[in-house]
mmCIF file of C-alpha atoms and ligand atoms in Angstrom:
data_model
loop_
_atom_site.group_PDB
_atom_site.id
_atom_site.type_symbol
_atom_site.label_atom_id
_atom_site.label_comp_id
_atom_site.label_asym_id
_atom_site.label_seq_id
_atom_site.Cartn_x
_atom_site.Cartn_y
_atom_site.Cartn_z
ATOM 1 C CA UNK N 1 127.211 61.108 83.221
ATOM 2 C CA UNK N 2 123.663 60.385 82.115
ATOM 3 C CA UNK N 3 122.739 63.848 80.978
ATOM 4 C CA UNK N 4 121.743 64.041 77.358
ATOM 5 C CA UNK N 5 123.968 65.988 74.963
ATOM 6 C CA UNK N 6 121.057 68.349 74.236
ATOM 7 C CA UNK N 7 121.021 69.591 77.802
ATOM 8 C CA UNK N 8 124.755 70.127 77.997
ATOM 9 C CA UNK N 9 126.914 73.121 77.220
ATOM 10 C CA UNK N 10 130.536 74.134 77.053
ATOM 11 C CA UNK N 11 131.187 77.818 77.863
ATOM 12 C CA UNK N 12 134.156 79.803 76.592
ATOM 13 C CA UNK N 13 134.999 81.234 79.984
ATOM 14 C CA UNK N 14 137.714 83.976 80.189
ATOM 15 C CA UNK N 15 136.849 85.379 83.656
ATOM 16 C CA UNK N 16 135.454 88.550 82.191
ATOM 17 C CA UNK N 17 131.987 90.146 82.660
ATOM 18 C CA UNK N 18 130.653 88.789 79.410
ATOM 19 C CA UNK N 19 131.658 85.135 79.690
ATOM 20 C CA UNK N 20 130.753 85.059 83.420
ATOM 21 C CA UNK N 21 127.256 86.224 82.496
ATOM 22 C CA UNK N 22 127.168 83.485 79.770
ATOM 23 C CA UNK N 23 128.226 80.931 82.426
ATOM 24 C CA UNK N 24 125.373 81.920 84.716
ATOM 25 C CA UNK N 25 122.950 81.942 81.704
ATOM 26 C CA UNK N 26 123.997 78.397 80.840
ATOM 27 C CA UNK N 27 123.817 77.225 84.428
ATOM 28 C CA UNK N 28 120.212 78.500 84.638
ATOM 29 C CA UNK N 29 119.387 76.422 81.415
ATOM 30 C CA UNK N 30 121.436 73.351 80.925
ATOM 31 C CA UNK N 31 121.789 70.274 83.175
ATOM 32 C CA UNK N 32 125.534 69.897 82.518
ATOM 33 C CA UNK N 33 127.907 72.843 82.071
ATOM 34 C CA UNK N 34 131.576 72.743 81.470
ATOM 35 C CA UNK N 35 134.084 75.596 80.948
ATOM 36 C CA UNK N 36 137.001 76.076 78.684
ATOM 37 C CA UNK N 37 139.780 78.679 78.730
ATOM 38 C CA UNK N 38 142.732 79.515 76.576
ATOM 39 C CA UNK N 39 146.253 80.524 77.501
ATOM 40 C CA UNK N 40 147.620 82.293 74.494
ATOM 41 C CA UNK N 41 150.415 84.423 75.773
ATOM 42 C CA UNK N 42 148.262 87.162 77.282
ATOM 43 C CA UNK N 43 150.407 90.042 78.649
ATOM 44 C CA UNK N 44 148.374 89.893 81.870
ATOM 45 C CA UNK N 45 147.608 86.528 83.495
ATOM 46 C CA UNK N 46 145.086 88.031 85.870
ATOM 47 C CA UNK N 47 142.140 87.107 83.737
ATOM 48 C CA UNK N 48 143.232 83.474 83.928
ATOM 49 C CA UNK N 49 143.728 83.772 87.720
ATOM 50 C CA UNK N 50 140.174 84.820 88.372
ATOM 51 C CA UNK N 51 138.514 81.995 86.529
ATOM 52 C CA UNK N 52 138.543 79.158 89.076
ATOM 53 C CA UNK N 53 137.753 81.397 92.083
ATOM 54 C CA UNK N 54 134.782 82.790 90.046
ATOM 55 C CA UNK N 55 133.501 79.264 89.354
ATOM 56 C CA UNK N 56 133.740 78.410 92.995
ATOM 57 C CA UNK N 57 132.021 81.675 94.048
ATOM 58 C CA UNK N 58 129.182 81.117 91.657
ATOM 59 C CA UNK N 59 128.308 77.704 93.125
ATOM 60 C CA UNK N 60 128.710 79.030 96.627
ATOM 61 C CA UNK N 61 126.189 81.747 95.868
ATOM 62 C CA UNK N 62 123.851 79.465 93.908
ATOM 63 C CA UNK N 63 124.271 75.953 95.395
ATOM 64 C CA UNK N 64 121.759 74.302 93.073
ATOM 65 C CA UNK N 65 124.109 75.092 90.201
ATOM 66 C CA UNK N 66 126.883 73.008 91.922
ATOM 67 C CA UNK N 67 125.546 69.741 90.628
ATOM 68 C CA UNK N 68 125.427 71.092 87.074
ATOM 69 C CA UNK N 69 128.927 72.579 86.886
ATOM 70 C CA UNK N 70 131.400 70.113 85.503
ATOM 71 C CA UNK N 71 135.125 70.354 84.871
ATOM 72 C CA UNK N 72 137.160 73.206 83.566
ATOM 73 C CA UNK N 73 139.834 72.775 80.890
ATOM 74 C CA UNK N 74 142.556 75.262 79.833
ATOM 75 C CA UNK N 75 144.001 74.770 76.331
ATOM 76 C CA UNK N 76 147.577 76.084 75.890
ATOM 77 C CA UNK N 77 147.678 78.103 72.673
ATOM 78 C CA UNK N 78 150.898 80.048 73.209
ATOM 79 C CA UNK N 79 151.582 79.726 69.504
ATOM 80 C CA UNK N 80 148.781 82.245 68.910
ATOM 81 C CA UNK N 81 150.645 84.903 70.868
ATOM 82 C CA UNK N 82 153.880 83.864 69.279
ATOM 83 C CA UNK N 83 152.692 84.428 65.685
ATOM 84 C CA UNK N 84 150.570 87.618 66.157
ATOM 85 C CA UNK N 85 151.543 91.087 67.202
ATOM 86 C CA UNK N 86 148.710 92.499 69.327
ATOM 87 C CA UNK N 87 148.522 94.845 72.282
ATOM 88 C CA UNK N 88 147.086 91.886 74.290
ATOM 89 C CA UNK N 89 150.030 89.694 73.755
ATOM 90 C CA UNK N 90 152.956 92.076 73.181
ATOM 91 C CA UNK N 91 154.132 95.379 74.552
ATOM 92 C CA UNK N 92 152.397 97.478 72.002
ATOM 93 C CA UNK N 93 150.316 100.650 72.667
ATOM 94 C CA UNK N 94 146.529 100.444 72.890
ATOM 95 C CA UNK N 95 144.629 102.320 70.267
ATOM 96 C CA UNK N 96 143.754 101.766 66.576
ATOM 97 C CA UNK N 97 145.923 100.190 63.953
ATOM 98 C CA UNK N 98 146.439 101.698 60.483
ATOM 99 C CA UNK N 99 143.576 99.570 59.053
ATOM 100 C CA UNK N 100 141.196 100.915 61.741
ATOM 101 C CA UNK N 101 141.043 97.665 63.751
ATOM 102 C CA UNK N 102 141.933 97.907 67.499
ATOM 103 C CA UNK N 103 145.538 97.150 68.354
ATOM 104 C CA UNK N 104 144.128 94.577 70.819
ATOM 105 C CA UNK N 105 142.834 92.572 67.882
ATOM 106 C CA UNK N 106 144.452 89.086 67.658
ATOM 107 C CA UNK N 107 143.568 87.939 64.096
ATOM 108 C CA UNK N 108 141.546 84.720 64.154
ATOM 109 C CA UNK N 109 141.499 84.450 67.954
ATOM 110 C CA UNK N 110 137.857 83.755 68.352
ATOM 111 C CA UNK N 111 137.834 81.433 65.366
ATOM 112 C CA UNK N 112 140.624 79.354 66.947
ATOM 113 C CA UNK N 113 138.953 79.415 70.288
ATOM 114 C CA UNK N 114 135.590 78.122 68.900
ATOM 115 C CA UNK N 115 137.357 75.508 66.799
ATOM 116 C CA UNK N 116 139.155 74.078 69.839
ATOM 117 C CA UNK N 117 135.942 74.372 71.845
ATOM 118 C CA UNK N 118 134.124 72.416 69.189
ATOM 119 C CA UNK N 119 136.784 69.647 69.311
ATOM 120 C CA UNK N 120 136.401 69.422 73.089
ATOM 121 C CA UNK N 121 132.631 69.522 72.945
ATOM 122 C CA UNK N 122 132.521 66.882 70.276
ATOM 123 C CA UNK N 123 134.681 64.468 72.299
ATOM 124 C CA UNK N 124 132.772 65.130 75.516
ATOM 125 C CA UNK N 125 129.311 64.660 73.883
ATOM 126 C CA UNK N 126 128.202 68.258 74.496
ATOM 127 C CA UNK N 127 125.821 69.918 71.992
ATOM 128 C CA UNK N 128 125.947 73.580 72.816
ATOM 129 C CA UNK N 129 128.936 75.964 72.845
ATOM 130 C CA UNK N 130 128.314 79.287 74.527
ATOM 131 C CA UNK N 131 130.412 82.363 73.756
ATOM 132 C CA UNK N 132 130.015 85.893 74.992
ATOM 133 C CA UNK N 133 130.754 87.512 71.636
ATOM 134 C CA UNK N 134 128.623 90.572 70.757
ATOM 135 C CA UNK N 135 127.966 92.465 67.626
ATOM 136 C CA UNK N 136 126.500 95.491 69.361
ATOM 137 C CA UNK N 137 129.540 96.386 71.528
ATOM 138 C CA UNK N 138 132.082 94.372 69.631
ATOM 139 C CA UNK N 139 135.007 96.747 69.945
ATOM 140 C CA UNK N 140 135.576 96.436 66.198
ATOM 141 C CA UNK N 141 136.556 92.768 66.328
ATOM 142 C CA UNK N 142 135.229 91.221 63.064
ATOM 143 C CA UNK N 143 135.369 87.696 64.539
ATOM 144 C CA UNK N 144 132.609 88.650 66.988
ATOM 145 C CA UNK N 145 130.083 89.244 64.314
ATOM 146 C CA UNK N 146 126.980 87.067 63.996
ATOM 147 C CA UNK N 147 127.780 86.161 60.397
ATOM 148 C CA UNK N 148 131.226 85.036 61.325
ATOM 149 C CA UNK N 149 129.880 82.786 64.108
ATOM 150 C CA UNK N 150 127.169 81.287 61.904
ATOM 151 C CA UNK N 151 129.595 80.588 59.078
ATOM 152 C CA UNK N 152 131.959 78.932 61.538
ATOM 153 C CA UNK N 153 129.197 76.827 63.031
ATOM 154 C CA UNK N 154 128.293 75.676 59.596
ATOM 155 C CA UNK N 155 131.987 74.851 58.700
ATOM 156 C CA UNK N 156 132.501 72.996 62.008
ATOM 157 C CA UNK N 157 129.343 70.865 61.542
ATOM 158 C CA UNK N 158 130.258 70.041 58.012
ATOM 159 C CA UNK N 159 133.813 69.240 58.826
ATOM 160 C CA UNK N 160 133.145 67.175 61.971
ATOM 161 C CA UNK N 161 129.835 65.552 60.843
ATOM 162 C CA UNK N 162 128.237 67.065 63.955
ATOM 163 C CA UNK N 163 125.192 69.092 65.015
ATOM 164 C CA UNK N 164 126.910 71.497 67.489
ATOM 165 C CA UNK N 165 125.072 74.687 68.240
ATOM 166 C CA UNK N 166 127.076 77.887 69.036
ATOM 167 C CA UNK N 167 124.961 79.971 71.393
ATOM 168 C CA UNK N 168 125.613 83.699 71.553
ATOM 169 C CA UNK N 169 123.275 85.105 74.265
ATOM 170 C CA UNK N 170 124.911 88.473 74.274
ATOM 171 C CA UNK N 171 125.062 88.990 70.402
ATOM 172 C CA UNK N 172 122.450 91.592 70.098
ATOM 173 C CA UNK N 173 122.467 93.400 73.534
ATOM 174 C CA UNK N 174 124.737 96.075 74.779
ATOM 175 C CA UNK N 175 126.800 96.153 77.928
ATOM 176 C CA UNK N 176 124.005 97.779 79.936
ATOM 177 C CA UNK N 177 121.691 94.962 78.953
ATOM 178 C CA UNK N 178 124.420 92.440 79.906
ATOM 179 C CA UNK N 179 124.326 93.764 83.456
ATOM 180 C CA UNK N 180 120.546 93.589 83.292
ATOM 181 C CA UNK N 181 120.742 90.013 82.104
ATOM 182 C CA UNK N 182 122.864 89.139 85.111
ATOM 183 C CA UNK N 183 120.302 90.787 87.408
ATOM 184 C CA UNK N 184 117.493 88.871 85.700
ATOM 185 C CA UNK N 185 119.342 85.536 86.169
ATOM 186 C CA UNK N 186 120.753 85.947 89.647
ATOM 187 C CA UNK N 187 119.509 89.169 91.141
ATOM 188 C CA UNK N 188 121.648 91.749 92.835
ATOM 189 C CA UNK N 189 123.853 88.929 94.313
ATOM 190 C CA UNK N 190 125.008 87.948 90.824
ATOM 191 C CA UNK N 191 125.557 91.575 89.771
ATOM 192 C CA UNK N 192 127.698 92.116 92.889
ATOM 193 C CA UNK N 193 129.637 88.887 92.262
ATOM 194 C CA UNK N 194 130.366 89.914 88.648
ATOM 195 C CA UNK N 195 131.330 93.452 89.664
ATOM 196 C CA UNK N 196 133.724 92.328 92.335
ATOM 197 C CA UNK N 197 135.268 89.197 90.854
ATOM 198 C CA UNK N 198 135.347 89.343 86.993
ATOM 199 C CA UNK N 199 138.248 90.955 85.134
ATOM 200 C CA UNK N 200 137.920 92.866 81.936
ATOM 201 C CA UNK N 201 140.668 95.514 81.919
ATOM 202 C CA UNK N 202 143.269 95.107 79.081
ATOM 203 C CA UNK N 203 145.902 96.615 81.363
ATOM 204 C CA UNK N 204 145.403 93.908 84.016
ATOM 205 C CA UNK N 205 144.741 96.527 86.708
ATOM 206 C CA UNK N 206 143.227 95.174 89.874
ATOM 207 C CA UNK N 207 144.407 98.016 92.150
ATOM 208 C CA UNK N 208 141.794 100.521 91.299
ATOM 209 C CA UNK N 209 138.199 99.702 92.301
ATOM 210 C CA UNK N 210 135.413 101.660 90.625
ATOM 211 C CA UNK N 211 131.665 101.265 91.185
ATOM 212 C CA UNK N 212 131.720 98.979 88.047
ATOM 213 C CA UNK N 213 134.607 96.831 89.346
ATOM 214 C CA UNK N 214 138.386 96.730 89.036
ATOM 215 C CA UNK N 215 140.388 98.243 86.181
ATOM 216 C CA UNK N 216 142.562 101.048 84.908
ATOM 217 C CA UNK N 217 139.565 103.029 83.724
ATOM 218 C CA UNK N 218 141.382 104.177 80.611
ATOM 219 C CA UNK N 219 141.550 101.226 78.216
ATOM 220 C CA UNK N 220 138.782 100.346 75.759
ATOM 221 C CA UNK N 221 137.560 97.371 77.842
ATOM 222 C CA UNK N 222 137.272 99.536 80.903
ATOM 223 C CA UNK N 223 135.481 102.287 79.008
ATOM 224 C CA UNK N 224 132.988 99.741 77.588
ATOM 225 C CA UNK N 225 132.385 98.191 80.975
ATOM 226 C CA UNK N 226 132.042 101.543 82.714
ATOM 227 C CA UNK N 227 129.726 103.063 80.162
ATOM 228 C CA UNK N 228 127.530 99.963 80.239
ATOM 229 C CA UNK N 229 127.413 100.029 84.082
ATOM 230 C CA UNK N 230 126.423 103.668 84.170
ATOM 231 C CA UNK N 231 123.672 103.113 81.510
ATOM 232 C CA UNK N 232 122.472 100.167 83.537
ATOM 233 C CA UNK N 233 122.369 102.150 86.787
ATOM 234 C CA UNK N 234 120.491 104.984 85.044
ATOM 235 C CA UNK N 235 117.935 102.512 83.692
ATOM 236 C CA UNK N 236 117.330 101.283 87.307
ATOM 237 C CA UNK N 237 116.579 104.753 88.606
ATOM 238 C CA UNK N 238 114.274 105.355 85.606
ATOM 239 C CA UNK N 239 112.079 102.338 86.426
HETATM 240 ZN ZN1 LIG G 1 141.520 99.002 81.809
#
C-alpha cells in the first residue's frame, strides 16, 4: 500500500457505540484505516460477534469508505481474563468493589490493549492509534484518563523508538455528544446504524430493544448509553 504512515490509523474496535463512532471518525479523516480487537475471556462473546458485520454495514452505507478500510485483526489475550477477577470476565455481580472501582474493571486492560495495538501499528507502518476512551463518562476506569493515555504514549514511543500518536476523539465529550459526533460524521444513517448494530451492554443482552439500542437496561453500560441517548434527543428538540 502506498499510503503514507501519517494518513493511516489503527482503531481499537470493540463493536460498541464508542469505538464504532471512533471508526467512522477515522474513516472520515485517514486514507488507510485498520481495526484491532481483543479476545480476553469476556463472559459474553456478543461484542466480538457484532464487529465484522458492523464493519461491513459501515462500508455498505458509506461506499467511499470501502477503499480506506483495511484488515481487521483479533489478538487472543485470554491470559488477561485468567489472571483478573472482574465482572466482565467472571461470574461476579455488577456494582462497586470495596475500593470504589466498578466490579467490571479489569486492571490494566486498556494499557495492555494499547500496548498490543502499538506493536501492531509499528509493524504495519501506521502512525495513529485511535481509542474511544473518555474521561468525561469514564465509568470510574482510571486507565481511561487523559493523563494515563499520554503517559503510555510517551512510554511506548521511548521504548519502541517510534512517533506513534494515540488519538482519543471522545476524551472530553459525554455520551450525548458522542451521538452528536456520529450524526455530524454520517447523519441520521450513521446514528441508526450505531443504534441498531453496536453492542454496549455488560450483560450481553440482545433480546431487549430500546430506542437507544439493545441491552438489559440495568447495567452501568446500558445506563450510560440510555442517559446519553436521551440527552442527545432532548438537544435535538431544543435546536
Ligand atoms: Zn446492560
